[in-house]
Short mmCIF file of C-alpha atoms and ligand atoms in Angstrom, two decimals:
data_model
loop_
_atom_site.label_atom_id
_atom_site.label_comp_id
_atom_site.label_asym_id
_atom_site.label_seq_id
_atom_site.Cartn_x
_atom_site.Cartn_y
_atom_site.Cartn_z
CA MET A 1 12.91 -15.53 -6.11
CA ASN A 2 16.01 -13.37 -5.69
CA LEU A 3 15.52 -10.00 -7.42
CA ALA A 4 19.10 -10.30 -8.72
CA LEU A 5 17.80 -13.00 -11.07
CA LEU A 6 16.08 -10.24 -13.03
CA LEU A 7 19.53 -8.88 -13.80
CA ALA A 8 21.15 -12.28 -14.42
CA ARG A 9 18.46 -13.09 -16.98
CA ALA A 10 18.59 -9.68 -18.66
CA ALA A 11 22.37 -10.11 -18.99
CA ALA A 12 22.01 -13.59 -20.47
CA SER A 13 19.49 -12.51 -23.11
CA PHE A 14 20.51 -8.91 -23.81
CA GLY A 15 24.15 -8.72 -22.65
CA ASP A 16 25.24 -6.14 -25.22
CA ARG A 17 22.40 -3.67 -24.54
CA PRO A 18 23.21 -0.41 -22.73
CA ALA A 19 22.42 -1.01 -19.07
CA VAL A 20 23.79 1.84 -16.98
CA SER A 21 24.60 5.26 -18.38
CA GLU A 22 25.85 8.54 -17.03
CA GLY A 23 24.24 11.27 -19.09
CA VAL A 24 24.87 10.38 -22.72
CA ASP A 25 27.73 7.96 -21.93
CA VAL A 26 27.11 4.25 -21.50
CA ARG A 27 29.06 3.00 -18.46
CA LEU A 28 27.95 -0.66 -18.50
CA ASP A 29 26.11 -2.95 -20.87
CA TYR A 30 23.92 -5.69 -19.35
CA ALA A 31 26.75 -8.23 -19.28
CA GLY A 32 28.96 -5.65 -17.51
CA PHE A 33 26.15 -4.68 -15.12
CA ALA A 34 25.73 -8.31 -14.04
CA ARG A 35 29.50 -8.78 -13.72
CA ALA A 36 29.75 -5.65 -11.53
CA ALA A 37 26.87 -6.77 -9.29
CA ALA A 38 28.26 -10.30 -8.97
CA GLY A 39 31.74 -8.92 -8.24
CA PHE A 40 30.40 -6.49 -5.63
CA ALA A 41 28.63 -9.39 -3.89
CA ALA A 42 31.67 -11.66 -3.99
CA GLY A 43 33.99 -8.87 -2.85
CA LEU A 44 31.84 -7.96 0.15
CA ALA A 45 31.72 -11.62 1.16
CA ASP A 46 35.43 -12.34 0.61
CA ASP A 47 37.02 -9.08 1.71
CA TYR A 48 34.63 -7.96 4.45
CA GLY A 49 33.09 -11.23 5.59
CA LEU A 50 29.49 -10.33 4.81
CA ARG A 51 26.92 -13.11 4.99
CA PRO A 52 23.41 -13.38 3.53
CA GLY A 53 21.00 -11.26 5.51
CA ASP A 54 23.64 -8.65 6.42
CA ARG A 55 22.70 -5.05 5.73
CA VAL A 56 24.58 -2.82 3.30
CA ALA A 57 23.74 0.88 3.41
CA LEU A 58 23.84 2.94 0.21
CA ALA A 59 24.17 6.59 1.22
CA MET A 60 24.60 7.83 -2.30
CA SER A 61 23.65 10.84 -4.35
CA ASN A 62 22.30 9.72 -7.70
CA SER A 63 25.18 8.11 -9.55
CA TRP A 64 25.62 5.34 -12.09
CA GLU A 65 27.21 3.10 -9.41
CA PHE A 66 23.95 2.97 -7.44
CA MET A 67 22.30 0.27 -9.56
CA PRO A 68 25.27 -2.17 -9.59
CA CYS A 69 25.63 -1.73 -5.81
CA LEU A 70 21.88 -2.25 -5.24
CA LEU A 71 21.66 -5.35 -7.42
CA GLY A 72 25.02 -6.48 -6.02
CA CYS A 73 23.56 -6.51 -2.51
CA TRP A 74 20.82 -8.89 -3.64
CA TRP A 75 23.22 -10.96 -5.72
CA GLY A 76 25.03 -11.77 -2.46
CA GLY A 77 21.80 -12.24 -0.49
CA PHE A 78 22.41 -9.03 1.52
CA ALA A 79 19.72 -6.49 2.31
CA ALA A 80 20.16 -2.98 0.88
CA VAL A 81 19.50 0.11 2.97
CA PRO A 82 19.29 3.02 0.52
CA VAL A 83 19.50 6.28 2.46
CA ASN A 84 18.28 9.70 1.40
CA ALA A 85 21.47 11.57 0.49
CA LYS A 86 19.92 14.88 1.56
CA LEU A 87 19.82 13.86 5.22
CA HIS A 88 22.22 15.34 7.77
CA PRO A 89 25.19 13.06 8.57
CA ARG A 90 23.84 12.65 12.11
CA GLU A 91 20.53 11.41 10.70
CA ILE A 92 22.32 9.02 8.35
CA ALA A 93 24.43 7.75 11.25
CA TRP A 94 21.28 7.04 13.24
CA ILE A 95 19.81 5.01 10.37
CA LEU A 96 23.03 3.02 9.90
CA GLY A 97 23.10 2.20 13.60
CA ASN A 98 19.43 1.23 13.67
CA ALA A 99 19.79 -0.96 10.59
CA GLY A 100 22.94 -2.56 11.98
CA ALA A 101 24.64 -1.94 8.64
CA ARG A 102 28.01 -3.71 8.18
CA VAL A 103 29.15 -1.74 5.18
CA CYS A 104 28.09 1.65 3.83
CA VAL A 105 28.75 2.78 0.27
CA VAL A 106 28.89 6.55 -0.11
CA THR A 107 29.39 8.93 -3.02
CA PRO A 108 32.36 11.32 -2.72
CA ASP A 109 30.16 14.32 -1.89
CA LEU A 110 29.00 12.58 1.31
CA ALA A 111 32.30 10.98 2.27
CA ASP A 112 33.61 13.68 4.63
CA GLY A 113 30.61 13.51 6.94
CA LEU A 114 30.42 9.70 7.01
CA ILE A 115 33.91 8.25 6.59
CA ASP A 116 34.62 8.07 10.34
CA LEU A 117 31.35 6.36 11.29
CA PRO A 118 32.87 2.89 11.85
CA ALA A 119 34.49 4.37 14.97
CA THR A 120 31.09 5.08 16.52
CA ILE A 121 28.73 2.46 15.02
CA ALA A 122 29.46 -0.96 16.47
CA THR A 123 28.21 -3.03 13.54
CA LEU A 124 29.79 -0.90 10.82
CA ASP A 125 33.08 -2.29 9.55
CA ARG A 126 33.66 -0.18 6.53
CA VAL A 127 32.65 2.93 4.55
CA LEU A 128 33.43 2.53 0.85
CA VAL A 129 33.61 5.57 -1.39
CA THR A 130 32.57 5.38 -5.04
CA GLU A 131 34.85 6.62 -7.82
CA THR A 132 37.82 5.07 -5.99
CA PRO A 133 39.96 2.09 -7.06
CA GLU A 134 38.46 0.18 -4.13
CA ILE A 135 34.97 0.20 -5.62
CA ALA A 136 36.31 -0.41 -9.12
CA ALA A 137 38.13 -3.49 -7.76
CA LEU A 138 34.93 -4.76 -6.12
CA PHE A 139 33.01 -4.45 -9.40
CA CYS A 140 35.53 -6.78 -11.09
CA HIS A 141 36.24 -9.00 -8.09
CA ALA A 142 37.26 -12.51 -9.07
CA GLY A 143 35.18 -15.33 -7.72
CA ALA A 144 31.81 -13.92 -8.73
CA ALA A 145 29.14 -16.60 -8.50
CA ALA A 146 25.45 -17.00 -9.34
CA PRO A 147 22.88 -15.01 -7.32
CA ALA A 148 22.48 -16.33 -3.77
CA ALA A 149 19.44 -18.42 -2.93
CA VAL A 150 16.99 -16.37 -0.89
CA ALA A 151 13.49 -17.02 0.39
CA SER A 152 10.82 -14.77 -1.13
CA GLY A 153 10.09 -13.25 2.26
CA ASP A 154 13.74 -12.35 2.92
CA LEU A 155 14.52 -8.70 3.42
CA ALA A 156 15.62 -6.95 0.21
CA TRP A 157 15.26 -3.21 0.88
CA LEU A 158 15.02 -1.47 4.23
CA PHE A 159 13.15 1.69 3.34
CA TYR A 160 13.51 4.37 6.00
CA THR A 161 10.56 6.72 6.24
CA SER A 162 10.61 9.99 8.13
CA GLY A 163 9.21 9.12 11.52
CA THR A 164 6.17 10.66 13.17
CA THR A 165 7.93 10.14 16.46
CA GLY A 166 10.97 12.10 15.44
CA ARG A 167 12.96 9.02 14.39
CA PRO A 168 12.74 7.31 11.00
CA LYS A 169 11.37 3.78 10.83
CA GLY A 170 12.65 1.08 8.49
CA ALA A 171 9.85 -0.43 6.38
CA MET A 172 10.92 -3.98 5.55
CA LEU A 173 10.41 -4.76 1.85
CA SER A 174 11.06 -8.36 0.86
CA HIS A 175 12.13 -9.81 -2.47
CA ALA A 176 8.51 -10.92 -3.01
CA THR A 177 7.15 -7.44 -2.22
CA LEU A 178 9.41 -5.79 -4.77
CA LEU A 179 8.77 -8.47 -7.36
CA ASN A 180 5.07 -7.69 -7.00
CA MET A 181 5.88 -4.03 -7.41
CA VAL A 182 7.68 -4.89 -10.66
CA MET A 183 4.69 -6.88 -11.92
CA ASN A 184 2.37 -4.04 -10.92
CA TYR A 185 4.40 -1.68 -13.06
CA PHE A 186 3.84 -3.90 -16.09
CA GLY A 187 0.22 -4.48 -15.17
CA ASP A 188 -0.92 -0.98 -14.35
CA VAL A 189 1.64 1.54 -15.61
CA ASP A 190 3.48 0.43 -18.69
CA ALA A 191 5.16 -2.30 -20.69
CA VAL A 192 8.97 -1.98 -20.94
CA SER A 193 11.38 -3.45 -23.45
CA PRO A 194 15.11 -3.32 -24.28
CA GLY A 195 15.74 -0.05 -26.04
CA ASP A 196 13.69 1.86 -23.48
CA CYS A 197 15.31 3.76 -20.64
CA ILE A 198 14.55 5.25 -17.25
CA LEU A 199 16.00 8.69 -16.51
CA HIS A 200 16.86 8.84 -12.81
CA CYS A 201 16.28 12.50 -11.95
CA ALA A 202 14.54 11.94 -8.60
CA PRO A 203 16.41 10.32 -5.68
CA MET A 204 17.34 6.71 -6.44
CA SER A 205 17.08 5.88 -2.73
CA HIS A 206 13.31 6.34 -3.20
CA GLY A 207 10.80 6.00 -6.03
CA SER A 208 13.20 6.38 -8.94
CA GLY A 209 15.44 3.56 -7.70
CA LEU A 210 12.43 1.34 -7.07
CA TYR A 211 11.21 1.97 -10.61
CA GLY A 212 14.68 1.05 -11.84
CA LEU A 213 13.68 -2.56 -11.15
CA PRO A 214 11.03 -3.10 -13.85
CA HIS A 215 13.58 -1.56 -16.19
CA VAL A 216 16.26 -4.03 -15.10
CA ALA A 217 13.78 -6.87 -15.61
CA LYS A 218 13.31 -5.86 -19.27
CA ALA A 219 16.93 -4.88 -19.98
CA ALA A 220 16.20 -1.15 -20.36
CA ASN A 221 18.91 1.48 -19.88
CA GLN A 222 19.31 3.13 -16.44
CA VAL A 223 20.31 6.69 -17.27
CA VAL A 224 21.63 8.85 -14.43
CA PRO A 225 21.93 12.52 -15.46
CA ALA A 226 25.49 13.83 -15.18
CA SER A 227 24.20 16.47 -12.74
CA GLY A 228 22.87 13.66 -10.52
CA GLY A 229 19.55 15.42 -10.18
CA PHE A 230 16.82 17.26 -11.99
CA ASP A 231 17.77 20.08 -14.29
CA PRO A 232 14.96 20.63 -16.82
CA GLY A 233 17.37 21.73 -19.58
CA GLU A 234 19.54 18.65 -19.05
CA TRP A 235 16.44 16.43 -18.96
CA ILE A 236 15.28 17.84 -22.30
CA ASP A 237 18.73 17.13 -23.83
CA LEU A 238 18.79 13.59 -22.43
CA VAL A 239 15.34 12.86 -23.81
CA GLY A 240 16.69 13.99 -27.18
CA ARG A 241 19.50 11.42 -26.87
CA TRP A 242 17.56 8.47 -25.38
CA PRO A 243 14.27 7.34 -26.93
CA GLY A 244 11.66 5.36 -24.97
CA ALA A 245 12.32 7.49 -21.90
CA SER A 246 10.38 7.07 -18.67
CA CYS A 247 10.98 8.68 -15.31
CA PHE A 248 9.58 9.17 -11.85
CA PHE A 249 8.87 12.79 -10.93
CA ALA A 250 7.62 14.53 -7.81
CA PRO A 251 4.81 16.96 -8.76
CA THR A 252 7.13 19.95 -8.33
CA MET A 253 9.44 18.50 -10.98
CA VAL A 254 6.55 18.29 -13.45
CA ASN A 255 5.76 21.94 -12.77
CA ARG A 256 9.38 23.04 -13.13
CA LEU A 257 9.64 21.22 -16.44
CA VAL A 258 6.45 22.75 -17.81
CA ALA A 259 7.60 26.25 -16.77
CA HIS A 260 11.03 25.81 -18.36
CA GLU A 261 11.87 28.02 -21.33
CA GLY A 262 13.06 25.01 -23.34
CA ILE A 263 9.83 23.02 -23.01
CA GLY A 264 9.08 23.55 -26.72
CA ARG A 265 12.25 21.63 -27.57
CA VAL A 266 11.19 18.36 -25.90
CA ARG A 267 11.22 15.40 -28.31
CA ILE A 268 7.76 14.23 -27.35
CA ASP A 269 8.16 11.12 -29.51
CA HIS A 270 11.01 10.06 -27.18
CA VAL A 271 8.99 10.52 -23.97
CA LYS A 272 7.31 7.28 -22.99
CA THR A 273 5.93 7.79 -19.50
CA ILE A 274 6.34 10.35 -16.76
CA VAL A 275 5.14 8.77 -13.54
CA TYR A 276 4.37 11.35 -10.87
CA GLY A 277 3.44 11.02 -7.23
CA GLY A 278 4.71 11.32 -3.70
CA GLY A 279 2.70 14.49 -3.05
CA PRO A 280 -0.45 16.20 -4.27
CA MET A 281 -0.62 17.34 -7.90
CA TYR A 282 -3.06 20.18 -8.51
CA VAL A 283 -5.56 19.82 -11.38
CA ALA A 284 -4.60 23.08 -13.12
CA ASP A 285 -0.93 22.09 -13.07
CA MET A 286 -1.67 18.65 -14.53
CA LYS A 287 -3.78 20.20 -17.27
CA ALA A 288 -0.92 22.55 -18.16
CA ALA A 289 1.47 19.60 -18.28
CA LEU A 290 -0.89 17.57 -20.48
CA ALA A 291 -1.31 20.53 -22.83
CA ARG A 292 2.48 20.79 -23.19
CA LEU A 293 3.58 17.16 -23.31
CA GLY A 294 0.46 15.15 -24.17
CA PRO A 295 -0.90 12.12 -22.31
CA CYS A 296 2.44 10.70 -21.16
CA PHE A 297 1.59 11.07 -17.48
CA ALA A 298 0.69 8.34 -15.01
CA GLN A 299 0.02 9.11 -11.37
CA ILE A 300 0.78 6.83 -8.45
CA TYR A 301 -0.12 7.08 -4.78
CA GLY A 302 1.76 4.97 -2.28
CA GLN A 303 4.22 5.15 0.55
CA GLY A 304 7.42 3.42 1.60
CA GLU A 305 5.29 0.95 3.53
CA ALA A 306 3.42 -0.04 0.33
CA PRO A 307 5.70 0.93 -2.51
CA MET A 308 4.73 1.91 -6.02
CA THR A 309 1.82 1.66 -5.16
CA ILE A 310 -1.62 1.60 -3.58
CA THR A 311 -3.63 3.37 -6.27
CA GLY A 312 -2.82 4.82 -9.66
CA LEU A 313 -4.20 6.92 -12.47
CA PRO A 314 -2.85 5.41 -15.68
CA LYS A 315 -2.01 7.35 -18.82
CA TRP A 316 -5.26 6.57 -20.59
CA LEU A 317 -7.26 8.06 -17.71
CA HIS A 318 -5.41 11.34 -18.22
CA VAL A 319 -7.19 11.72 -21.56
CA ASP A 320 -10.30 13.90 -21.50
CA ASP A 321 -12.90 11.59 -23.05
CA GLY A 322 -15.67 14.15 -22.70
CA ARG A 323 -17.34 12.28 -19.86
CA THR A 324 -18.23 14.33 -16.82
CA GLY A 325 -15.89 14.26 -13.90
CA PHE A 326 -12.59 14.67 -15.75
CA ASP A 327 -11.38 17.32 -13.29
CA ALA A 328 -12.35 15.17 -10.31
CA ARG A 329 -10.51 12.24 -11.88
CA LEU A 330 -7.36 14.32 -12.38
CA GLY A 331 -7.66 15.57 -8.81
CA SER A 332 -7.91 12.03 -7.50
CA VAL A 333 -5.11 9.52 -6.93
CA GLY A 334 -6.85 7.05 -9.22
CA LEU A 335 -8.03 3.48 -8.82
CA ALA A 336 -6.82 0.65 -6.60
CA ARG A 337 -3.90 -1.19 -8.19
CA THR A 338 -4.83 -4.56 -9.67
CA ASP A 339 -3.73 -6.81 -6.82
CA VAL A 340 -4.17 -4.39 -3.92
CA GLU A 341 -7.19 -4.08 -1.64
CA VAL A 342 -7.87 -0.52 -0.53
CA ARG A 343 -10.54 0.66 1.85
CA ILE A 344 -11.47 3.66 3.90
CA VAL A 345 -11.89 3.05 7.60
CA GLY A 346 -13.33 5.05 10.46
CA PRO A 347 -11.69 5.58 13.87
CA ASP A 348 -12.94 2.12 14.94
CA ASP A 349 -11.29 0.55 11.86
CA ARG A 350 -14.65 -0.36 10.31
CA PRO A 351 -14.87 0.11 6.54
CA LEU A 352 -16.78 3.17 5.34
CA PRO A 353 -18.89 3.38 2.16
CA PRO A 354 -17.98 5.49 -0.91
CA GLY A 355 -18.44 9.19 -0.25
CA GLU A 356 -17.31 9.01 3.37
CA ALA A 357 -13.88 10.21 4.48
CA GLY A 358 -11.60 8.18 6.69
CA GLU A 359 -8.14 6.66 6.87
CA VAL A 360 -6.84 4.82 3.81
CA ALA A 361 -6.09 1.17 4.71
CA VAL A 362 -4.36 -1.28 2.39
CA ARG A 363 -3.90 -5.03 2.14
CA GLY A 364 -1.95 -6.95 -0.48
CA PRO A 365 1.40 -8.29 -1.55
CA ILE A 366 3.01 -4.86 -1.89
CA VAL A 367 2.58 -4.10 1.83
CA MET A 368 5.77 -4.18 3.94
CA SER A 369 6.40 -7.05 6.32
CA GLY A 370 6.68 -4.59 9.22
CA TYR A 371 9.03 -1.99 10.67
CA TRP A 372 12.59 -3.13 11.35
CA ARG A 373 13.08 -3.94 15.03
CA ASN A 374 10.01 -1.96 16.03
CA GLU A 375 7.23 -4.29 17.08
CA ALA A 376 5.04 -1.62 18.63
CA ALA A 377 4.98 0.51 15.48
CA THR A 378 4.46 -2.61 13.33
CA ALA A 379 1.52 -3.80 15.41
CA ASP A 380 -0.07 -0.37 15.20
CA ALA A 381 0.47 0.18 11.47
CA LEU A 382 -0.57 -3.36 10.45
CA ARG A 383 -3.41 -3.88 12.90
CA GLY A 384 -6.05 -6.31 11.70
CA GLY A 385 -3.84 -7.28 8.76
CA TRP A 386 -4.30 -3.91 7.02
CA LEU A 387 -1.68 -1.21 6.57
CA HIS A 388 -2.97 2.04 8.04
CA THR A 389 -1.46 4.74 5.88
CA GLY A 390 -2.19 7.79 8.00
CA ASP A 391 -3.69 9.42 4.90
CA VAL A 392 -7.27 10.59 4.93
CA GLY A 393 -9.25 9.96 1.77
CA ARG A 394 -12.59 9.22 0.20
CA PHE A 395 -13.69 6.89 -2.59
CA ASP A 396 -16.31 8.01 -5.07
CA ASP A 397 -18.86 5.52 -6.36
CA GLN A 398 -16.72 4.74 -9.43
CA GLY A 399 -13.72 3.64 -7.38
CA TYR A 400 -11.60 6.80 -7.63
CA LEU A 401 -9.79 7.67 -4.41
CA THR A 402 -9.27 11.31 -3.49
CA LEU A 403 -6.85 12.23 -0.70
CA LEU A 404 -8.07 14.95 1.61
CA ASP A 405 -5.50 15.30 4.30
CA ARG A 406 -2.61 13.66 5.99
CA SER A 407 -3.61 12.65 9.44
CA LYS A 408 -0.01 12.51 10.54
CA ASP A 409 0.56 16.21 9.76
CA LEU A 410 3.25 15.32 7.29
CA ILE A 411 4.61 18.26 5.29
CA ILE A 412 5.61 17.54 1.69
CA SER A 413 7.97 20.13 0.27
CA GLY A 414 9.38 19.60 -3.22
CA GLY A 415 8.54 15.90 -3.02
CA SER A 416 10.45 15.43 0.24
CA ASN A 417 8.59 14.40 3.36
CA ILE A 418 9.08 16.40 6.52
CA TYR A 419 7.48 15.30 9.75
CA PRO A 420 6.99 18.40 11.92
CA ARG A 421 7.90 16.58 15.08
CA GLU A 422 11.49 16.07 13.90
CA VAL A 423 11.95 19.82 13.43
CA GLU A 424 10.07 20.65 16.63
CA GLU A 425 12.33 18.40 18.67
CA VAL A 426 15.38 20.31 17.46
CA LEU A 427 13.90 23.76 18.06
CA LEU A 428 12.79 22.79 21.55
CA THR A 429 16.42 22.28 22.53
CA HIS A 430 17.00 26.04 22.11
CA PRO A 431 17.23 27.66 25.56
CA ASP A 432 14.91 30.56 24.61
CA VAL A 433 12.13 28.41 23.14
CA ALA A 434 9.21 27.51 25.37
CA GLU A 435 6.93 25.92 22.79
CA VAL A 436 6.93 25.34 19.09
CA SER A 437 4.69 23.95 16.39
CA VAL A 438 5.87 23.32 12.85
CA ILE A 439 3.38 23.36 9.97
CA GLY A 440 3.29 23.53 6.18
CA ARG A 441 2.41 26.69 4.29
CA PRO A 442 1.29 26.44 0.64
CA HIS A 443 4.07 27.36 -1.77
CA ALA A 444 3.68 27.78 -5.53
CA ASP A 445 6.84 25.86 -6.49
CA TRP A 446 7.42 23.47 -3.63
CA GLY A 447 3.84 22.52 -2.80
CA GLU A 448 4.45 23.41 0.82
CA GLU A 449 7.17 25.14 2.79
CA VAL A 450 8.08 24.60 6.42
CA VAL A 451 7.11 27.30 8.92
CA ALA A 452 7.88 27.22 12.66
CA VAL A 453 5.55 29.00 15.06
CA VAL A 454 7.50 29.64 18.24
CA VAL A 455 6.59 30.80 21.76
CA PRO A 456 9.61 32.33 23.56
CA ARG A 457 10.43 31.67 27.20
CA THR A 458 9.29 34.45 29.49
CA GLY A 459 11.54 37.44 29.19
CA ALA A 460 13.58 35.95 26.34
CA ARG A 461 14.05 37.72 23.01
CA LEU A 462 14.12 35.18 20.21
CA ASP A 463 16.52 35.65 17.35
CA PRO A 464 15.38 33.62 14.32
CA ARG A 465 18.99 33.45 13.12
CA SER A 466 20.01 31.42 16.15
CA LEU A 467 17.06 29.05 15.56
CA ASP A 468 18.15 28.66 11.98
CA ALA A 469 21.74 27.97 13.02
CA LEU A 470 20.51 25.25 15.37
CA CYS A 471 18.56 23.56 12.57
CA LEU A 472 21.52 23.79 10.21
CA GLU A 473 23.64 22.02 12.78
CA ARG A 474 21.16 19.23 13.48
CA ILE A 475 18.89 18.41 10.53
CA ALA A 476 18.87 18.25 6.76
CA ARG A 477 18.67 21.64 5.05
CA PHE A 478 15.42 20.79 3.28
CA LYS A 479 13.67 20.32 6.63
CA ARG A 480 14.72 23.72 7.95
CA PRO A 481 11.86 26.22 8.44
CA LYS A 482 11.78 28.95 5.82
CA ASP A 483 10.08 31.24 8.30
CA TYR A 484 9.97 31.59 12.10
CA LEU A 485 6.89 33.28 13.54
CA VAL A 486 7.10 34.38 17.15
CA VAL A 487 3.74 34.29 19.01
CA ASP A 488 2.58 34.63 22.63
CA ALA A 489 0.68 31.32 22.71
CA LEU A 490 -0.28 28.35 20.54
CA PRO A 491 -3.92 27.33 20.02
CA LYS A 492 -4.65 24.21 22.09
CA ASN A 493 -7.51 21.86 22.86
CA ASN A 494 -8.77 20.90 26.32
CA TYR A 495 -6.05 18.32 26.70
CA GLY A 496 -3.35 20.87 26.00
CA LYS A 497 -2.63 19.38 22.56
CA VAL A 498 -1.63 21.96 19.99
CA LEU A 499 -4.31 22.40 17.33
CA LYS A 500 -2.29 22.35 14.14
CA THR A 501 -5.43 22.61 12.05
CA GLU A 502 -6.33 25.84 13.80
CA LEU A 503 -2.79 27.09 13.50
CA ARG A 504 -2.76 26.39 9.77
CA ARG A 505 -6.09 28.15 9.46
CA GLN A 506 -4.74 31.21 11.29
CA LEU A 507 -1.60 31.26 9.21
CA ASN A 508 -2.96 30.33 5.81
CA GLY A 509 -6.49 31.65 6.09
CA ALA A 510 -7.77 28.14 5.32
CA ASP A 511 -6.77 24.57 6.01
P1 AMP B 601 6.77 8.20 1.11
O1 AMP B 601 6.67 7.13 2.13
O2 AMP B 601 7.97 9.05 1.27
O3 AMP B 601 6.64 7.66 -0.29
O4 AMP B 601 5.53 9.24 1.34
C1 AMP B 601 4.24 8.75 1.28
C2 AMP B 601 3.20 9.82 1.51
O5 AMP B 601 3.23 10.80 0.45
C3 AMP B 601 1.80 9.22 1.44
O6 AMP B 601 1.42 8.63 2.67
C4 AMP B 601 0.95 10.42 1.05
O7 AMP B 601 0.67 11.24 2.17
C5 AMP B 601 1.88 11.20 0.12
N1 AMP B 601 1.61 10.85 -1.30
C6 AMP B 601 2.17 9.86 -2.03
N2 AMP B 601 1.68 9.84 -3.29
C7 AMP B 601 0.77 10.84 -3.37
C8 AMP B 601 -0.08 11.33 -4.41
N3 AMP B 601 -0.10 10.78 -5.64
N4 AMP B 601 -0.90 12.38 -4.12
C9 AMP B 601 -0.89 12.94 -2.89
N5 AMP B 601 -0.10 12.54 -1.86
C10 AMP B 601 0.73 11.49 -2.09
#
């Protein structure tokens, strides 16, 4: 089934309901949303020659146009490639080239860095900028037809994850995968109905956009804050305007909201569900959030390779029922989702019993089909038919999964993933750097912050400002180290591999 059918049906049954809003202003009702998506699809086919299966990149900051473009891709049978708007233009260019995108839609704030890409990316014919007459014309293109016929296994969303090897990999999510994700939302998180809304405060290229889909299926309003991001004061005002509000938050966003001076003003009766995940949430922080806002929180644990999600802690398990183990439950990532198999495996891939720590492995219909044009990485990640997440965890005997570590040394800062290797590769191009290791340091607001530990070349005097300038030139700002520590040598094992665990212990006092 084509995911665009969710929209076509919502438009048929609830055409006059608000569908896409910018702040307090409704931009499209469901009939208009479907017309815009159908027009976008027809326009890309007629004007730019796109055919089913072609890739359309969406390098967009959160904006109301994102949903019509996303659904429009599927309406035409194209695959969408939503790209994190915070990436450096060079990183975005690499993704577009790897995906073989034919068209890229960008928001005006990103246009300068990307508009000339067709000159250097062979497959890319066109960069379209939102808020221009060109996009407006596409949304009302004549010749709009019914959603294209697609096979369930056809590619719907190419989800680029930060790569452990320094390059992102495209997790292939099919129409069937995302339809399962939609059903999982209804099954394990929440029911949705017209009159509800989702407030898109987190990046729509990631979890928030994915969770837009169950809300399309049930004709709920997609509200994009006018700021395009998360401003706690604005969020509180929007909740006042829109009842039945749900949203997807990174843990840092929950903490920022709870600490905000206006928290007492929140219309709690308008808050339906705050889904949080993407990084660890500490028990004390969750308790503070529950005390302020009540049991409106649901946790999810997943990754781009198995979206939204592998396990979850639903709202009713956030209620202290007096049974022992409430803190452990809040500190866990919950129970396996209804139709997902989860197990813990040892280094030999054999399953381990509850209580033992190992890698989290997953099997089920929400697992990606593989990595785009990367057979080696696919074979490794999906070996034996199970997705190997790279996360280390442990089940208790009641089925709660607790994450202990990330075996891939991933740093999560403010909900964004940073793979150290990407930053290390850049710093190693500096002529005065002999060796470098990048690690995460605990940070009260961001969860973790990036720190680079650098060994200078013999006789060289390292200036952190020049390292910072190099990062600014090459990678997204959020990946840039907040601190550069110059040392004589890095701790290493017998094979010469840097011991990050030891380094973290030295730096943080604990690991
Ligand atoms: P992404 O692919 O960007 O969604 O990042 C996925 C990674 O974020 C996972 O492999 C975990 O390491 C981490 N993660 C996701 N959800 C949670 C959670 N609820 N608690 C702790 N870590 C999480």
